[in-house]
Structure formats: C-alpha cells, structure tokens
C-alpha cells in the first residue's frame, strides 16, 4: 500500500478529463449526505498536496496546527471584522497582532488592518500614497493631474493591478531596472523621477519589494527611502514574501531600513504557515487608514457612536471581512517569538543547503545569487552546443510536476527559463533536496540524450 509520504502530490488531471469524471452541476432538489461525502472524497483526492514538504512550488508550504484551528474557529463562529459589537474579542486580537507586527517593523506609532493578501496590501499602499499626495482626491478625483509611481521590473504583478484599479493608468507605473541580483537600481530610479517631473507628471510613490517572487531579492530600502524623502514621495514596501525575515534576528537585516517606509504589506500566509488568507497592511503614521478608507458617517445602519474608536470597518476597504487575525494570534501564542525565529532560520538553512548542492553539481547552474529561500537553477547538459536550454528546462519542470513526486515552478530570469524550488516549509530535509536534484538531472539527461 502507498503511504501518504509516497503519494504523488498531484494527479495532474487535465481539465477535460476532470470535467468528464465529475458531476459539478447543481440541481433543483439537491443530493443526500452520502452523495455529498462522495463529492468531498473526490475533491480531496484531486487536491494538490501543498502541505507535503516535497511541494516546493509556491511561496507557502505547510499549515501550522494552531493556524488551522484558528481558521476553523473563524468559520464556526462566523462573524465579520467590521464592528466591535459583533466581533469583540476578534477586534482586540486584530489590534494586538497589528501592533505586534508594526512594532517588529519599527513602526512605533503605526496602525494597520488585515487584508486578503499582498495584492490588496499593495492596493492599500498606493491608495494611502495617492491620498497623502493629493489631499481631497477622494472628492475631486485626479482632476487632470497625472500621478506616476515607480516599481522594480522584478516586482509582483499586483502593483500593476492596483495602479489600474486606482485609475492612475498602467502607463504611469514606471518600471525601474534591477541590478544583477534583482534589486532596484536606485540611480535609475532617481533618473526616472527626474524624467517624469520634466515631462510634467507628478511622482507620488515608490513601491519597493522586500523578497521578490522569483528570486527573493530585497530592494535597498535605506537608499530608496533617501530618494523618497528628498522627492517627497510615499514609500510602500511589498514585503508580502520577505516580511517573515523580520522575525529572525539573524536575517532581519535583509529588510534594513523598513522602519523608514510609510507603509508595508506582509503575508503570514506565506512563509509563516498560516492557511490562506492571512495578510497585514501596516502604515507608519496613525490615522492614515481612517482617512484613506473614510466613508463618512453614512453607514448608520452598521456603525454607531459606541466603540467608534475601535470599529475596524472604519479603517478597511471591506465591510464583511473574515477573522484572519485569530489563526495568526493562536499560532503566535503557541510558538512565541522564538518559534517563528526557528521556523525562518530553518527555512533559510535548508535553502542554503540546496544552494550548496546546486553549486557543487556539474550539471546544475545557480542562475542568481540566493538571498532568501528562493533557489533559481537550471540544468545544462555536458555538451550544450545547439541545445535549446529554455525548452529543455521547461520540459524538465513539466515532467517533474506531472509525475508528482515534487512540484516546482519555472520562471523567466534575464530572458532565460529557470526552475525555482522555494523553501516555505521547515520540514524539507536534505534527503528530499538530493532526491529533487537527482530527478531534475535524470530528466535533463534523458531529454537531452546525455
Ligand atoms: C512579492 C509579492 N507581492 C505580492 C504578492 C501577492 O500576494 P497575495 O497572493 O497574498 O495577494 C506575492 C505573491 O506571491 C508576491 O510574491
């Protein structure tokens, strides 16, 4: 019999095949409990085993048990975060988590709110930046003014979406080149700010990334903060992925200068093992969110004078909002600061081990200096003359993921296809890493006829 450990991570069923074997349509009379249980069984069979340590594809891995318990408790008690009256303890828990995380980031006053993820956290950042630069914009709109923001060309696509949603226009998000390690080039940033000002546009925000999606690069925050102070620009840091490094005294220097930012987002549903979703948006100055999310006092059907100072619906873009702080609080209570530190350090050690194995393997090339737990690599045959290495590495990754022993993603870095295992699960061990690299090389040898 196959043990859970040997089970493939995915059935890799094609959409057509899966549709054929499922009865997805809902009906007038509904089905009985046995039928529902059978459907649940199929759902579980088809679900990708993301909690297995051999799942190295996404920026999240296992889910911690207190985190799972908190998520279930939130569904069981089913309330919403908009007023203290209907979510008393949840409100205080969210405040506590926000203050704890703000303090860790060095935002001594600080305020914040839980959101559905880094994508929405980036939207909050740009919204606060827009409102700060143009007081009154909530009523006047942009009124013909052309705002421009700046972000590195290795940033997450959600920044583009946020710019679009805010009506600023995708052409007004200026992409700044990165250095060889994937960090924003600050000289190019300064130059672009000048260019935009000369063209009559109004720079308002720089979005720096602390932990880029593909290679885990950290933009140089102190230098970027200096430019922002000089140019009167808001600095938002997308720390959705890299924020967890703040929990480790060994690794928090990766985010040196974060305390100089005006806002940041940080996803505990990534390296911190919280079930999706669990993400926080933090602003350095109090009252930032109350202004940006102001809806006047029109919602008298929800918000009353009592507890007005603590109602979290007054500082959020959402009305109905899930209690996502609960799972994080339970996990934090259980692990303590030291538990987080161990988790982050362990993931970093495993990533360093993987990097060393790649460096010492004759058939593997490390494609970018490792900064976080992302390891960008590719296979190259002994004789690579005339070999399409991009196609070869794409095929290797496809074979690996379809077989389902491991799952990893691929991306394009500097125009070259790379394979990117990432460590977000502290249970990944050296034997698994050896096995993964053996698989990559075996498929590479087979496909290239080496
Ligand atoms: C750097 C970065 N920012 C933002 C996001 C978006 O986060 P979420 O998926 O929580 O919306 C991601 C997702 O991977 C990311 O890597």
Tab-separated table of C-alpha atoms and ligand atoms in Angstrom:
chain	number	residue	atom	x	y	z
A	1	UNK	CA	0.000	0.000	0.000
A	2	UNK	CA	1.136	3.516	-0.795
A	3	UNK	CA	1.997	5.574	2.290
A	4	UNK	CA	0.972	9.234	2.475
A	5	UNK	CA	4.636	10.066	2.052
A	6	UNK	CA	4.895	8.245	-1.286
A	7	UNK	CA	1.633	9.555	-2.617
A	8	UNK	CA	2.006	11.831	-5.679
A	9	UNK	CA	1.444	15.497	-4.825
A	10	UNK	CA	-0.913	15.892	-7.740
A	11	UNK	CA	-2.945	13.755	-10.063
A	12	UNK	CA	-2.229	16.335	-12.765
A	13	UNK	CA	-5.629	15.531	-14.285
A	14	UNK	CA	-6.337	17.650	-17.339
A	15	UNK	CA	-9.358	19.985	-17.147
A	16	UNK	CA	-11.226	17.978	-19.848
A	17	UNK	CA	-10.682	14.681	-18.070
A	18	UNK	CA	-11.604	16.092	-14.688
A	19	UNK	CA	-14.780	17.654	-16.055
A	20	UNK	CA	-15.780	14.304	-17.564
A	21	UNK	CA	-15.413	12.422	-14.303
A	22	UNK	CA	-17.242	14.983	-12.172
A	23	UNK	CA	-20.867	15.868	-11.771
A	24	UNK	CA	-20.463	19.555	-10.969
A	25	UNK	CA	-23.949	20.790	-11.855
A	26	UNK	CA	-26.269	21.732	-9.000
A	27	UNK	CA	-29.877	20.577	-9.123
A	28	UNK	CA	-33.372	21.643	-8.062
A	29	UNK	CA	-33.770	19.086	-5.251
A	30	UNK	CA	-30.210	18.736	-4.041
A	31	UNK	CA	-28.442	15.500	-3.094
A	32	UNK	CA	-28.234	13.483	0.125
A	33	UNK	CA	-25.386	13.421	2.641
A	34	UNK	CA	-23.818	10.236	1.183
A	35	UNK	CA	-23.574	11.867	-2.217
A	36	UNK	CA	-22.012	14.934	-0.629
A	37	UNK	CA	-19.449	12.776	1.170
A	38	UNK	CA	-18.539	11.088	-2.116
A	39	UNK	CA	-18.015	14.511	-3.704
A	40	UNK	CA	-15.832	15.566	-0.798
A	41	UNK	CA	-13.748	12.396	-1.269
A	42	UNK	CA	-13.184	13.246	-4.923
A	43	UNK	CA	-12.303	16.823	-4.004
A	44	UNK	CA	-9.712	15.599	-1.502
A	45	UNK	CA	-8.275	13.065	-3.966
A	46	UNK	CA	-7.832	15.740	-6.621
A	47	UNK	CA	-6.443	18.388	-4.259
A	48	UNK	CA	-2.746	19.158	-4.654
A	49	UNK	CA	-0.809	18.119	-1.520
A	50	UNK	CA	0.573	21.580	-0.753
A	51	UNK	CA	1.287	20.684	2.886
A	52	UNK	CA	3.721	17.943	1.902
A	53	UNK	CA	7.363	19.111	2.212
A	54	UNK	CA	8.036	17.858	-1.329
A	55	UNK	CA	5.732	20.658	-2.547
A	56	UNK	CA	8.300	23.344	-3.399
A	57	UNK	CA	6.273	25.255	-5.958
A	58	UNK	CA	4.604	28.175	-4.181
A	59	UNK	CA	5.607	30.725	-1.587
A	60	UNK	CA	3.715	28.778	1.050
A	61	UNK	CA	4.019	25.260	2.397
A	62	UNK	CA	2.648	23.502	5.439
A	63	UNK	CA	-0.096	25.000	7.557
A	64	UNK	CA	0.567	25.109	11.297
A	65	UNK	CA	-1.943	23.271	13.500
A	66	UNK	CA	-2.908	26.338	15.627
A	67	UNK	CA	-3.307	28.217	12.346
A	68	UNK	CA	-5.669	25.542	11.038
A	69	UNK	CA	-7.588	25.545	14.323
A	70	UNK	CA	-7.948	29.331	14.170
A	71	UNK	CA	-9.239	29.133	10.611
A	72	UNK	CA	-11.849	26.545	11.545
A	73	UNK	CA	-12.848	28.549	14.613
A	74	UNK	CA	-13.335	31.620	12.446
A	75	UNK	CA	-15.726	29.688	10.199
A	76	UNK	CA	-17.509	28.098	13.133
A	77	UNK	CA	-18.186	31.398	14.878
A	78	UNK	CA	-18.758	33.174	11.551
A	79	UNK	CA	-18.634	36.856	12.290
A	80	UNK	CA	-17.239	39.849	10.465
A	81	UNK	CA	-14.494	42.253	11.427
A	82	UNK	CA	-16.361	45.493	10.744
A	83	UNK	CA	-17.609	46.341	14.240
A	84	UNK	CA	-16.529	45.611	17.783
A	85	UNK	CA	-20.151	44.920	18.669
A	86	UNK	CA	-20.305	41.773	16.552
A	87	UNK	CA	-16.663	40.682	16.901
A	88	UNK	CA	-15.441	41.884	20.314
A	89	UNK	CA	-12.506	39.603	21.011
A	90	UNK	CA	-11.567	39.346	17.327
A	91	UNK	CA	-11.279	43.142	17.185
A	92	UNK	CA	-8.877	43.236	20.114
A	93	UNK	CA	-6.900	40.296	18.719
A	94	UNK	CA	-6.505	42.044	15.367
A	95	UNK	CA	-5.376	45.236	17.125
A	96	UNK	CA	-2.836	43.236	19.120
A	97	UNK	CA	-1.444	41.477	16.035
A	98	UNK	CA	-1.244	44.753	14.114
A	99	UNK	CA	0.601	46.456	16.969
A	100	UNK	CA	2.949	43.483	17.400
A	101	UNK	CA	3.837	43.383	13.715
A	102	UNK	CA	4.097	47.184	13.453
A	103	UNK	CA	6.496	47.173	16.394
A	104	UNK	CA	8.608	44.423	14.787
A	105	UNK	CA	8.787	46.518	11.606
A	106	UNK	CA	9.893	49.545	13.662
A	107	UNK	CA	6.645	51.491	13.144
A	108	UNK	CA	6.353	52.827	16.648
A	109	UNK	CA	3.003	54.526	16.297
A	110	UNK	CA	1.633	52.512	13.436
A	111	UNK	CA	-1.750	51.205	12.514
A	112	UNK	CA	-2.932	48.514	10.189
A	113	UNK	CA	-5.554	46.107	9.071
A	114	UNK	CA	-5.727	42.504	7.934
A	115	UNK	CA	-6.394	42.024	4.233
A	116	UNK	CA	-6.880	39.114	1.878
A	117	UNK	CA	-3.254	39.186	0.701
A	118	UNK	CA	-0.278	41.113	-0.557
A	119	UNK	CA	-2.111	42.077	-3.751
A	120	UNK	CA	-4.696	44.017	-1.778
A	121	UNK	CA	-1.954	45.217	0.595
A	122	UNK	CA	-0.255	46.829	-2.406
A	123	UNK	CA	-3.560	48.433	-3.371
A	124	UNK	CA	-3.857	49.875	0.152
A	125	UNK	CA	-0.291	51.192	-0.074
A	126	UNK	CA	-0.915	53.017	-3.335
A	127	UNK	CA	-4.289	54.284	-2.116
A	128	UNK	CA	-2.725	55.784	1.030
A	129	UNK	CA	0.083	57.258	-1.085
A	130	UNK	CA	-2.374	58.840	-3.520
A	131	UNK	CA	-4.456	60.356	-0.719
A	132	UNK	CA	-1.377	61.688	1.046
A	133	UNK	CA	-0.004	63.311	-2.104
A	134	UNK	CA	-3.335	64.789	-3.162
A	135	UNK	CA	-5.441	65.695	-0.131
A	136	UNK	CA	-9.015	65.989	-1.356
A	137	UNK	CA	-8.557	63.440	-4.170
A	138	UNK	CA	-11.355	61.326	-2.676
A	139	UNK	CA	-13.787	64.022	-3.763
A	140	UNK	CA	-12.048	65.754	-6.664
A	141	UNK	CA	-10.635	62.656	-8.338
A	142	UNK	CA	-7.376	63.127	-10.222
A	143	UNK	CA	-8.789	66.238	-11.955
A	144	UNK	CA	-6.410	66.053	-14.870
A	145	UNK	CA	-3.301	65.532	-12.746
A	146	UNK	CA	-1.004	62.727	-13.900
A	147	UNK	CA	0.367	60.776	-10.979
A	148	UNK	CA	3.265	58.384	-11.526
A	149	UNK	CA	4.603	55.605	-9.314
A	150	UNK	CA	7.832	53.600	-9.570
A	151	UNK	CA	8.483	49.911	-9.015
A	152	UNK	CA	11.266	47.491	-9.931
A	153	UNK	CA	10.925	45.424	-13.084
A	154	UNK	CA	11.004	42.261	-10.933
A	155	UNK	CA	8.030	43.294	-8.780
A	156	UNK	CA	4.778	41.375	-8.392
A	157	UNK	CA	2.046	41.958	-10.971
A	158	UNK	CA	-0.414	43.053	-8.278
A	159	UNK	CA	1.206	46.505	-8.270
A	160	UNK	CA	0.067	46.944	-11.883
A	161	UNK	CA	-3.429	45.848	-10.947
A	162	UNK	CA	-3.560	48.322	-8.065
A	163	UNK	CA	-2.473	51.187	-10.330
A	164	UNK	CA	-5.194	50.198	-12.753
A	165	UNK	CA	-7.875	49.972	-10.046
A	166	UNK	CA	-6.941	53.425	-8.706
A	167	UNK	CA	-7.440	54.964	-12.140
A	168	UNK	CA	-3.829	56.109	-12.361
A	169	UNK	CA	-3.211	54.172	-15.539
A	170	UNK	CA	-0.753	51.389	-16.269
A	171	UNK	CA	1.390	53.718	-18.394
A	172	UNK	CA	2.014	55.729	-15.235
A	173	UNK	CA	3.620	52.891	-13.355
A	174	UNK	CA	7.286	53.280	-14.238
A	175	UNK	CA	9.345	50.130	-14.282
A	176	UNK	CA	12.864	50.581	-12.871
A	177	UNK	CA	15.618	48.171	-13.943
A	178	UNK	CA	17.320	45.926	-11.411
A	179	UNK	CA	20.968	45.114	-10.809
A	180	UNK	CA	22.437	41.663	-11.452
A	181	UNK	CA	20.920	40.374	-8.185
A	182	UNK	CA	17.391	41.594	-8.893
A	183	UNK	CA	17.485	44.679	-6.620
A	184	UNK	CA	16.082	48.001	-7.795
A	185	UNK	CA	18.758	50.227	-9.344
A	186	UNK	CA	18.496	53.397	-7.245
A	187	UNK	CA	20.433	55.601	-9.681
A	188	UNK	CA	17.964	54.597	-12.420
A	189	UNK	CA	15.109	55.394	-10.015
A	190	UNK	CA	16.414	58.934	-9.419
A	191	UNK	CA	16.896	59.426	-13.139
A	192	UNK	CA	13.338	58.280	-13.929
A	193	UNK	CA	11.863	60.562	-11.261
A	194	UNK	CA	13.636	63.494	-12.950
A	195	UNK	CA	12.426	62.399	-16.384
A	196	UNK	CA	8.832	62.194	-15.188
A	197	UNK	CA	8.954	65.590	-13.481
A	198	UNK	CA	10.403	67.136	-16.633
A	199	UNK	CA	7.530	65.593	-18.597
A	200	UNK	CA	5.083	67.440	-16.306
A	201	UNK	CA	3.941	64.395	-14.346
A	202	UNK	CA	3.602	64.151	-10.578
A	203	UNK	CA	5.630	61.361	-8.919
A	204	UNK	CA	3.854	60.207	-5.746
A	205	UNK	CA	5.054	56.761	-4.680
A	206	UNK	CA	7.850	54.221	-4.879
A	207	UNK	CA	6.900	50.600	-4.301
A	208	UNK	CA	9.971	48.687	-3.136
A	209	UNK	CA	9.943	44.904	-2.902
A	210	UNK	CA	11.343	43.026	0.076
A	211	UNK	CA	11.542	39.486	-1.275
A	212	UNK	CA	10.728	39.339	-4.982
A	213	UNK	CA	8.586	36.494	-6.197
A	214	UNK	CA	11.080	34.792	-8.472
A	215	UNK	CA	14.480	35.235	-6.890
A	216	UNK	CA	13.692	36.584	-3.422
A	217	UNK	CA	15.623	39.814	-3.921
A	218	UNK	CA	15.435	42.668	-1.425
A	219	UNK	CA	15.460	46.227	-2.787
A	220	UNK	CA	17.877	48.584	-0.949
A	221	UNK	CA	15.431	50.311	1.385
A	222	UNK	CA	17.701	52.935	3.033
A	223	UNK	CA	18.778	54.328	-0.346
A	224	UNK	CA	15.239	54.254	-1.716
A	225	UNK	CA	13.938	55.929	1.461
A	226	UNK	CA	16.502	58.688	0.985
A	227	UNK	CA	15.255	59.321	-2.555
A	228	UNK	CA	11.648	59.334	-1.306
A	229	UNK	CA	12.440	61.838	1.464
A	230	UNK	CA	14.258	64.110	-0.995
A	231	UNK	CA	11.499	63.941	-3.601
A	232	UNK	CA	8.547	63.965	-1.190
A	233	UNK	CA	7.319	60.511	-2.248
A	234	UNK	CA	5.498	57.825	-0.289
A	235	UNK	CA	7.500	54.637	0.225
A	236	UNK	CA	5.414	51.474	0.231
A	237	UNK	CA	7.245	48.180	0.750
A	238	UNK	CA	5.809	44.993	-0.676
A	239	UNK	CA	7.103	42.591	1.986
A	240	UNK	CA	4.389	40.034	1.242
A	241	UNK	CA	7.038	37.347	0.834
A	242	UNK	CA	10.122	38.650	2.662
A	243	UNK	CA	8.376	40.176	5.692
A	244	UNK	CA	8.830	36.945	7.654
A	245	UNK	CA	12.594	37.588	7.767
A	246	UNK	CA	11.828	40.349	10.304
A	247	UNK	CA	11.107	37.569	12.816
A	248	UNK	CA	14.685	36.330	12.784
A	249	UNK	CA	17.466	38.347	14.449
A	250	UNK	CA	19.837	36.515	12.068
A	251	UNK	CA	18.060	37.546	8.893
A	252	UNK	CA	16.103	40.729	9.623
A	253	UNK	CA	18.929	42.843	8.201
A	254	UNK	CA	17.595	41.816	4.776
A	255	UNK	CA	14.909	44.423	5.441
A	256	UNK	CA	17.188	47.072	6.962
A	257	UNK	CA	15.501	50.451	6.537
A	258	UNK	CA	11.930	49.077	6.649
A	259	UNK	CA	11.223	51.458	9.548
A	260	UNK	CA	11.702	54.331	7.094
A	261	UNK	CA	8.806	53.151	4.915
A	262	UNK	CA	5.405	54.820	5.035
A	263	UNK	CA	3.577	51.525	4.630
A	264	UNK	CA	4.132	47.854	4.018
A	265	UNK	CA	2.284	44.609	3.445
A	266	UNK	CA	3.344	41.275	4.918
A	267	UNK	CA	1.752	37.865	4.293
A	268	UNK	CA	1.742	35.396	7.206
A	269	UNK	CA	0.028	33.051	4.730
A	270	UNK	CA	3.366	32.608	3.003
A	271	UNK	CA	6.481	31.627	4.999
A	272	UNK	CA	4.647	31.692	8.366
A	273	UNK	CA	2.431	28.712	7.571
A	274	UNK	CA	-0.979	30.364	8.006
A	275	UNK	CA	-3.829	28.995	5.908
A	276	UNK	CA	-4.726	31.426	3.107
A	277	UNK	CA	-5.748	34.114	3.666
A	278	UNK	CA	-3.782	35.964	6.309
A	279	UNK	CA	-2.047	39.204	5.411
A	280	UNK	CA	-1.464	42.519	7.101
A	281	UNK	CA	-1.177	46.060	5.757
A	282	UNK	CA	0.673	48.477	8.065
A	283	UNK	CA	1.027	52.243	7.904
A	284	UNK	CA	3.721	54.085	9.856
A	285	UNK	CA	1.538	57.021	10.886
A	286	UNK	CA	-1.706	56.720	12.819
A	287	UNK	CA	-4.880	57.904	11.120
A	288	UNK	CA	-3.616	57.075	7.610
A	289	UNK	CA	-6.193	54.351	7.051
A	290	UNK	CA	-9.048	56.207	8.686
A	291	UNK	CA	-8.541	58.932	6.073
A	292	UNK	CA	-7.956	56.660	3.079
A	293	UNK	CA	-10.897	54.372	3.925
A	294	UNK	CA	-13.230	57.117	5.087
A	295	UNK	CA	-16.852	56.558	4.166
A	296	UNK	CA	-18.181	59.485	6.176
A	297	UNK	CA	-20.853	58.641	8.715
A	298	UNK	CA	-23.282	57.468	6.103
A	299	UNK	CA	-23.323	53.816	7.085
A	300	UNK	CA	-25.532	54.471	10.123
A	301	UNK	CA	-27.058	51.002	9.685
A	302	UNK	CA	-23.711	49.498	10.766
A	303	UNK	CA	-21.560	51.993	12.603
A	304	UNK	CA	-22.786	53.622	15.811
A	305	UNK	CA	-21.184	56.009	18.288
A	306	UNK	CA	-20.448	53.246	20.789
A	307	UNK	CA	-16.986	51.799	20.204
A	308	UNK	CA	-16.431	54.100	17.227
A	309	UNK	CA	-12.748	54.274	18.171
A	310	UNK	CA	-12.248	50.536	17.781
A	311	UNK	CA	-14.603	49.578	14.944
A	312	UNK	CA	-12.283	48.169	12.295
A	313	UNK	CA	-14.719	48.668	9.439
A	314	UNK	CA	-13.753	52.347	9.612
A	315	UNK	CA	-10.170	51.587	8.545
A	316	UNK	CA	-10.801	48.869	5.975
A	317	UNK	CA	-11.920	48.787	2.345
A	318	UNK	CA	-14.079	45.797	3.205
A	319	UNK	CA	-17.331	45.600	5.105
A	320	UNK	CA	-17.806	41.869	5.662
A	321	UNK	CA	-14.337	40.623	6.494
A	322	UNK	CA	-13.141	37.268	7.755
A	323	UNK	CA	-11.437	36.979	11.142
A	324	UNK	CA	-7.962	36.220	9.792
A	325	UNK	CA	-6.020	37.553	12.783
A	326	UNK	CA	-7.347	34.775	15.020
A	327	UNK	CA	-5.298	31.976	13.446
A	328	UNK	CA	-2.152	34.098	13.496
A	329	UNK	CA	-2.683	35.018	17.141
A	330	UNK	CA	-3.237	31.370	18.162
A	331	UNK	CA	-0.116	30.312	16.262
A	332	UNK	CA	1.913	33.183	17.770
A	333	UNK	CA	0.664	32.389	21.282
A	334	UNK	CA	1.666	28.779	20.760
A	335	UNK	CA	5.041	29.309	19.060
A	336	UNK	CA	6.159	32.521	20.743
A	337	UNK	CA	8.637	34.822	19.005
A	338	UNK	CA	11.261	32.083	19.335
A	339	UNK	CA	9.121	29.618	17.373
A	340	UNK	CA	8.885	32.000	14.417
A	341	UNK	CA	12.595	32.664	14.598
A	342	UNK	CA	13.327	28.914	14.469
A	343	UNK	CA	10.955	28.464	11.536
A	344	UNK	CA	12.529	31.255	9.475
A	345	UNK	CA	16.088	30.188	10.350
A	346	UNK	CA	15.312	26.587	9.476
A	347	UNK	CA	13.880	27.528	6.055
A	348	UNK	CA	16.923	29.716	5.376
A	349	UNK	CA	19.340	26.920	6.366
A	350	UNK	CA	17.553	24.478	4.076
A	351	UNK	CA	17.697	26.973	1.201
A	352	UNK	CA	21.435	27.453	1.822
A	353	UNK	CA	21.875	23.678	1.735
A	354	UNK	CA	20.017	23.487	-1.571
A	355	UNK	CA	22.127	26.316	-2.983
A	356	UNK	CA	25.337	24.491	-1.978
A	357	UNK	CA	24.142	21.261	-3.605
A	358	UNK	CA	23.317	23.104	-6.831
A	359	UNK	CA	26.675	24.889	-6.867
A	360	UNK	CA	28.571	21.656	-6.459
A	361	UNK	CA	26.657	19.701	-9.131
A	362	UNK	CA	28.320	19.516	-12.540
A	363	UNK	CA	25.019	19.524	-14.441
A	364	UNK	CA	23.274	22.299	-12.492
A	365	UNK	CA	23.785	26.059	-12.645
A	366	UNK	CA	22.707	28.542	-9.965
A	367	UNK	CA	21.075	31.290	-12.021
A	368	UNK	CA	21.012	34.042	-9.401
A	369	UNK	CA	22.778	34.729	-6.112
A	370	UNK	CA	20.493	33.382	-3.387
A	371	UNK	CA	19.225	35.998	-0.950
A	372	UNK	CA	16.163	34.369	0.615
A	373	UNK	CA	14.712	30.849	0.314
A	374	UNK	CA	14.183	31.017	-3.463
A	375	UNK	CA	16.749	28.974	-5.386
A	376	UNK	CA	16.889	29.688	-9.130
A	377	UNK	CA	18.652	26.977	-11.081
A	378	UNK	CA	18.814	25.204	-14.357
A	379	UNK	CA	20.071	22.002	-15.872
A	380	UNK	CA	22.737	22.121	-18.557
A	381	UNK	CA	23.967	19.009	-20.379
A	382	UNK	CA	27.739	18.372	-20.646
A	383	UNK	CA	27.573	19.381	-24.292
A	384	UNK	CA	25.051	22.188	-24.590
A	385	UNK	CA	26.011	23.319	-28.113
A	386	UNK	CA	22.838	23.796	-30.142
A	387	UNK	CA	20.625	22.747	-27.214
A	388	UNK	CA	17.594	24.943	-26.526
A	389	UNK	CA	18.141	25.215	-22.775
A	390	UNK	CA	14.895	27.118	-22.226
A	391	UNK	CA	12.800	24.408	-23.869
A	392	UNK	CA	14.811	21.707	-22.104
A	393	UNK	CA	14.308	23.205	-18.641
A	394	UNK	CA	10.625	23.818	-19.318
A	395	UNK	CA	10.232	20.151	-20.223
A	396	UNK	CA	12.139	19.015	-17.124
A	397	UNK	CA	9.879	21.040	-14.883
A	398	UNK	CA	6.754	19.807	-16.644
A	399	UNK	CA	7.810	16.167	-16.263
A	400	UNK	CA	8.598	16.641	-12.571
A	401	UNK	CA	5.324	18.312	-11.778
A	402	UNK	CA	3.277	15.796	-13.787
A	403	UNK	CA	4.922	12.818	-12.091
A	404	UNK	CA	4.022	14.488	-8.814
A	405	UNK	CA	6.888	13.330	-6.619
A	406	UNK	CA	7.895	17.007	-6.354
A	407	UNK	CA	6.311	20.230	-7.528
A	408	UNK	CA	8.384	23.265	-8.515
A	409	UNK	CA	7.677	26.306	-10.630
A	410	UNK	CA	9.527	27.822	-13.552
A	411	UNK	CA	10.041	31.483	-14.474
A	412	UNK	CA	11.996	33.595	-16.912
A	413	UNK	CA	15.012	35.421	-15.491
A	414	UNK	CA	17.065	37.676	-17.747
A	415	UNK	CA	15.359	36.055	-20.732
A	416	UNK	CA	16.271	32.526	-19.602
A	417	UNK	CA	13.933	29.847	-18.286
A	418	UNK	CA	14.852	28.798	-14.761
A	419	UNK	CA	13.471	26.190	-12.376
A	420	UNK	CA	12.690	27.615	-8.928
A	421	UNK	CA	12.292	25.403	-5.891
A	422	UNK	CA	11.430	27.547	-2.874
A	423	UNK	CA	11.571	26.615	0.798
A	424	UNK	CA	8.477	27.698	2.744
A	425	UNK	CA	8.103	24.539	4.786
A	426	UNK	CA	10.515	23.849	7.675
A	427	UNK	CA	10.077	20.075	7.237
A	428	UNK	CA	12.001	19.959	3.956
A	429	UNK	CA	15.175	17.933	4.610
A	430	UNK	CA	18.493	17.254	2.888
A	431	UNK	CA	17.422	13.827	1.578
A	432	UNK	CA	14.454	15.425	-0.195
A	433	UNK	CA	16.730	18.034	-1.743
A	434	UNK	CA	19.088	15.299	-3.015
A	435	UNK	CA	16.150	13.425	-4.466
A	436	UNK	CA	14.793	16.551	-6.184
A	437	UNK	CA	18.137	17.357	-7.799
A	438	UNK	CA	18.579	13.737	-8.875
A	439	UNK	CA	15.162	13.906	-10.546
A	440	UNK	CA	15.992	17.172	-12.328
A	441	UNK	CA	19.269	15.745	-13.642
A	442	UNK	CA	17.717	12.387	-14.592
A	443	UNK	CA	15.015	14.093	-16.676
A	444	UNK	CA	17.580	16.511	-18.113
A	445	UNK	CA	19.873	13.640	-19.159
A	446	UNK	CA	17.000	11.683	-20.678
A	447	UNK	CA	15.562	14.641	-22.584
A	448	UNK	CA	18.928	15.805	-23.900
A	449	UNK	CA	20.190	12.279	-24.617
A	450	UNK	CA	23.250	12.792	-22.369
B	1	LIG	C1	6.342	39.866	-3.820
B	1	LIG	C2	4.879	39.539	-3.801
B	1	LIG	N1	3.991	40.521	-3.581
B	1	LIG	C3	2.670	40.308	-3.562
B	1	LIG	C4	2.167	39.044	-3.769
B	1	LIG	C5	0.701	38.831	-3.764
B	1	LIG	O1	0.322	38.261	-2.572
B	1	LIG	P1	-1.105	37.551	-2.403
B	1	LIG	O2	-1.043	36.314	-3.234
B	1	LIG	O3	-1.159	37.308	-0.944
B	1	LIG	O4	-2.139	38.506	-2.880
B	1	LIG	C6	3.051	37.980	-3.995
B	1	LIG	C7	2.535	36.624	-4.211
B	1	LIG	O5	3.239	35.686	-4.391
B	1	LIG	C8	4.437	38.238	-4.014
B	1	LIG	O6	5.322	37.272	-4.249
